[in-house]
Amino acid sequence: MDDPKRGSRANRSVALVCLAIAVVMVVIWIPMDVDTGLIEQVRRRVTIGDSLAPTVAAGVIGLGALILLIGGERVPSGSLSGANLWFIALLLVCFAVGFALMRWTGPAAVWVANTFTGQDLDYRPLRDTAPWKYLGFVAGCTFVIAALISAVQGRLTLQALLVGLGASLAMIAVFDWPFDNLLLPPNGDV
């Protein structure tokens, strides 16, 4: 049986490393690597700065580290088993499929539209116009969230799909609607 003190010490060590990573990100890496602040105002236009996303990520890492540091004694710690590795592989497949959906749904929809309408549309000029800009983001996010919920529950449910869709739409409302020049992932790279 695992030693509870060893698990507590391991959780504390992981929490301290993650907390250090979050602090280094916010204090050193982001200021040295990114030229803009969290939110920028240029000529009465408010835009998201380049440092917002990594700062939010560092905040989430730091928050998780603090939660583990404070409540780490109650979190069981064990050894890595074959079932753990299988679950991690399942999660990686879910993320890979979700990112593929996010990247290729918009261009595939334009190709289908071209096939049925006879037009010669290109996705790149459409990537910041509704509904095209939302297709890949909604498909990929909904899939990833529903797949993660289903992996934990052991079955796919309509509720998991609805939660995934609702979370995707909520992220669009928070990150896309308030800002004029933001491109939802992966549209900046298409």
Tab-separated table of C-alpha atoms in Angstrom:
chain	number	residue	atom	x	y	z
A	1	MET	CA	0.000	0.000	0.000
A	2	ASP	CA	1.197	3.526	-0.756
A	3	ASP	CA	2.635	5.628	2.013
A	4	PRO	CA	0.260	8.608	2.592
A	5	LYS	CA	3.181	10.859	3.511
A	6	ARG	CA	4.946	10.003	0.248
A	7	GLY	CA	1.812	10.886	-1.739
A	8	SER	CA	1.411	14.126	0.183
A	9	ARG	CA	5.054	15.006	-0.440
A	10	ALA	CA	4.721	14.174	-4.149
A	11	ASN	CA	1.600	16.336	-4.466
A	12	ARG	CA	3.350	19.183	-2.661
A	13	SER	CA	6.391	18.861	-4.954
A	14	VAL	CA	4.245	18.922	-8.093
A	15	ALA	CA	2.304	21.913	-6.744
A	16	LEU	CA	5.490	23.859	-5.977
A	17	VAL	CA	6.952	23.146	-9.427
A	18	CYS	CA	3.720	24.237	-11.137
A	19	LEU	CA	3.524	27.354	-8.978
A	20	ALA	CA	7.123	28.213	-9.872
A	21	ILE	CA	6.343	27.730	-13.575
A	22	ALA	CA	3.323	30.040	-13.301
A	23	VAL	CA	5.347	32.733	-11.521
A	24	VAL	CA	8.195	32.507	-14.054
A	25	MET	CA	5.667	32.785	-16.885
A	26	VAL	CA	4.041	35.922	-15.460
A	27	VAL	CA	7.152	37.661	-14.140
A	28	ILE	CA	9.832	36.742	-16.707
A	29	TRP	CA	8.676	34.958	-19.853
A	30	ILE	CA	5.546	36.932	-20.822
A	31	PRO	CA	7.036	40.422	-20.255
A	32	MET	CA	10.229	39.495	-22.125
A	33	ASP	CA	8.504	37.745	-25.037
A	34	VAL	CA	5.336	39.777	-25.620
A	35	ASP	CA	5.236	43.443	-26.627
A	36	THR	CA	1.615	44.238	-25.789
A	37	GLY	CA	-0.256	44.219	-22.498
A	38	LEU	CA	-3.335	42.258	-21.491
A	39	ILE	CA	-5.783	44.641	-23.149
A	40	GLU	CA	-4.742	47.384	-25.555
A	41	GLN	CA	-6.532	50.569	-26.539
A	42	VAL	CA	-5.472	52.043	-29.863
A	43	ARG	CA	-7.427	54.960	-31.316
A	44	ARG	CA	-10.485	54.286	-29.144
A	45	ARG	CA	-10.508	50.587	-30.130
A	46	VAL	CA	-10.161	48.064	-27.354
A	47	THR	CA	-8.379	44.878	-28.375
A	48	ILE	CA	-6.986	41.839	-26.639
A	49	GLY	CA	-3.257	42.129	-26.127
A	50	ASP	CA	-0.927	39.307	-27.039
A	51	SER	CA	-0.119	38.636	-23.394
A	52	LEU	CA	-3.708	37.926	-22.292
A	53	ALA	CA	-3.871	34.237	-23.265
A	54	PRO	CA	-0.527	33.194	-21.738
A	55	THR	CA	-1.289	35.222	-18.603
A	56	VAL	CA	-4.655	33.474	-18.201
A	57	ALA	CA	-2.923	30.121	-18.755
A	58	ALA	CA	-0.329	30.966	-16.109
A	59	GLY	CA	-3.139	31.994	-13.751
A	60	VAL	CA	-4.915	28.669	-14.247
A	61	ILE	CA	-1.659	26.766	-13.652
A	62	GLY	CA	-0.993	28.824	-10.517
A	63	LEU	CA	-4.542	28.362	-9.227
A	64	GLY	CA	-4.343	24.602	-9.734
A	65	ALA	CA	-0.987	24.545	-7.974
A	66	LEU	CA	-2.374	26.481	-5.009
A	67	ILE	CA	-5.379	24.173	-4.758
A	68	LEU	CA	-3.096	21.134	-4.813
A	69	LEU	CA	-0.729	22.765	-2.313
A	70	ILE	CA	-3.529	23.585	0.126
A	71	GLY	CA	-5.571	20.408	-0.276
A	72	GLY	CA	-2.885	18.009	-1.480
A	73	GLU	CA	-3.025	15.844	1.615
A	74	ARG	CA	-6.562	14.775	0.715
A	75	VAL	CA	-5.720	13.915	-2.905
A	76	PRO	CA	-4.613	10.296	-3.293
A	77	SER	CA	-1.314	9.706	-5.013
A	78	GLY	CA	-0.451	6.365	-6.542
A	79	SER	CA	1.678	4.691	-9.143
A	80	LEU	CA	1.201	4.856	-12.895
A	81	SER	CA	-0.610	1.787	-14.243
A	82	GLY	CA	-1.486	0.476	-17.674
A	83	ALA	CA	-5.043	1.761	-17.220
A	84	ASN	CA	-3.647	5.243	-16.517
A	85	LEU	CA	-1.552	5.127	-19.689
A	86	TRP	CA	-4.571	3.919	-21.691
A	87	PHE	CA	-6.663	6.822	-20.343
A	88	ILE	CA	-3.921	9.337	-21.182
A	89	ALA	CA	-3.725	7.903	-24.717
A	90	LEU	CA	-7.513	8.229	-25.013
A	91	LEU	CA	-7.302	11.874	-23.943
A	92	LEU	CA	-4.541	12.569	-26.474
A	93	VAL	CA	-6.684	11.053	-29.235
A	94	CYS	CA	-9.639	13.214	-28.131
A	95	PHE	CA	-7.482	16.342	-28.311
A	96	ALA	CA	-6.003	15.351	-31.691
A	97	VAL	CA	-9.437	14.735	-33.217
A	98	GLY	CA	-10.784	17.950	-31.676
A	99	PHE	CA	-7.903	20.019	-33.042
A	100	ALA	CA	-8.321	18.397	-36.477
A	101	LEU	CA	-12.026	19.273	-36.415
A	102	MET	CA	-11.180	22.810	-35.348
A	103	ARG	CA	-8.653	23.209	-38.159
A	104	TRP	CA	-10.497	21.562	-41.049
A	105	THR	CA	-14.254	22.084	-40.444
A	106	GLY	CA	-14.303	25.649	-41.813
A	107	PRO	CA	-12.341	24.894	-45.016
A	108	ALA	CA	-14.374	21.688	-45.529
A	109	ALA	CA	-17.616	23.662	-45.170
A	110	VAL	CA	-16.411	26.165	-47.784
A	111	TRP	CA	-15.518	23.293	-50.115
A	112	VAL	CA	-19.006	21.796	-49.646
A	113	ALA	CA	-20.598	25.209	-50.234
A	114	ASN	CA	-18.550	25.619	-53.430
A	115	THR	CA	-19.658	22.180	-54.611
A	116	PHE	CA	-23.354	22.957	-54.164
A	117	THR	CA	-23.394	26.616	-55.215
A	118	GLY	CA	-20.861	26.544	-58.012
A	119	GLN	CA	-19.062	29.520	-56.480
A	120	ASP	CA	-15.317	29.786	-56.026
A	121	LEU	CA	-15.096	30.804	-52.363
A	122	ASP	CA	-11.842	30.614	-50.438
A	123	TYR	CA	-11.789	30.091	-46.671
A	124	ARG	CA	-9.013	32.570	-45.902
A	125	PRO	CA	-11.028	35.732	-46.723
A	126	LEU	CA	-14.080	34.250	-44.951
A	127	ARG	CA	-12.274	33.265	-41.749
A	128	ASP	CA	-13.436	36.380	-39.894
A	129	THR	CA	-17.049	36.391	-41.075
A	130	ALA	CA	-19.995	34.612	-39.504
A	131	PRO	CA	-20.876	31.761	-39.738
A	132	TRP	CA	-17.588	30.561	-41.241
A	133	LYS	CA	-15.373	31.719	-38.387
A	134	TYR	CA	-17.417	29.800	-35.830
A	135	LEU	CA	-17.692	26.423	-37.572
A	136	GLY	CA	-14.315	24.946	-36.692
A	137	PHE	CA	-14.191	26.453	-33.221
A	138	VAL	CA	-17.639	25.139	-32.279
A	139	ALA	CA	-17.045	21.706	-33.833
A	140	GLY	CA	-13.628	21.231	-32.227
A	141	CYS	CA	-14.486	22.621	-28.790
A	142	THR	CA	-17.793	20.790	-28.592
A	143	PHE	CA	-16.100	17.525	-29.552
A	144	VAL	CA	-13.224	17.912	-27.069
A	145	ILE	CA	-15.455	18.857	-24.143
A	146	ALA	CA	-18.053	16.167	-24.892
A	147	ALA	CA	-15.325	13.566	-25.443
A	148	LEU	CA	-13.598	14.414	-22.158
A	149	ILE	CA	-16.882	14.236	-20.245
A	150	SER	CA	-17.719	10.948	-21.976
A	151	ALA	CA	-14.274	9.509	-21.214
A	152	VAL	CA	-14.724	10.263	-17.525
A	153	GLN	CA	-18.328	9.011	-17.415
A	154	GLY	CA	-17.605	5.988	-19.591
A	155	ARG	CA	-20.457	6.750	-22.016
A	156	LEU	CA	-21.573	9.433	-24.456
A	157	THR	CA	-24.672	11.346	-23.390
A	158	LEU	CA	-26.754	14.111	-24.891
A	159	GLN	CA	-25.992	16.143	-21.773
A	160	ALA	CA	-22.237	15.933	-22.511
A	161	LEU	CA	-22.846	17.198	-26.055
A	162	LEU	CA	-25.024	20.049	-24.803
A	163	VAL	CA	-22.451	21.033	-22.179
A	164	GLY	CA	-19.758	21.030	-24.886
A	165	LEU	CA	-21.894	23.149	-27.194
A	166	GLY	CA	-22.846	25.543	-24.398
A	167	ALA	CA	-19.222	25.957	-23.308
A	168	SER	CA	-18.148	26.591	-26.913
A	169	LEU	CA	-20.807	29.260	-27.358
A	170	ALA	CA	-19.880	30.821	-24.005
A	171	MET	CA	-16.231	31.066	-25.071
A	172	ILE	CA	-17.301	32.734	-28.310
A	173	ALA	CA	-19.386	35.229	-26.339
A	174	VAL	CA	-16.454	36.034	-24.041
A	175	PHE	CA	-13.550	36.028	-26.500
A	176	ASP	CA	-15.023	36.931	-29.894
A	177	TRP	CA	-18.022	39.212	-29.571
A	178	PRO	CA	-16.442	42.000	-27.466
A	179	PHE	CA	-13.401	42.378	-29.751
A	180	ASP	CA	-13.393	43.475	-33.385
A	181	ASN	CA	-10.059	42.123	-34.522
A	182	LEU	CA	-9.814	38.782	-32.708
A	183	LEU	CA	-9.599	35.627	-34.798
A	184	LEU	CA	-10.826	32.512	-33.039
A	185	PRO	CA	-8.526	29.511	-33.181
A	186	PRO	CA	-7.390	28.212	-35.600
A	187	ASN	CA	-8.373	31.012	-37.988
A	188	GLY	CA	-5.230	33.039	-37.321
A	189	ASP	CA	-3.146	30.242	-38.853
A	190	VAL	CA	-5.369	29.383	-41.833
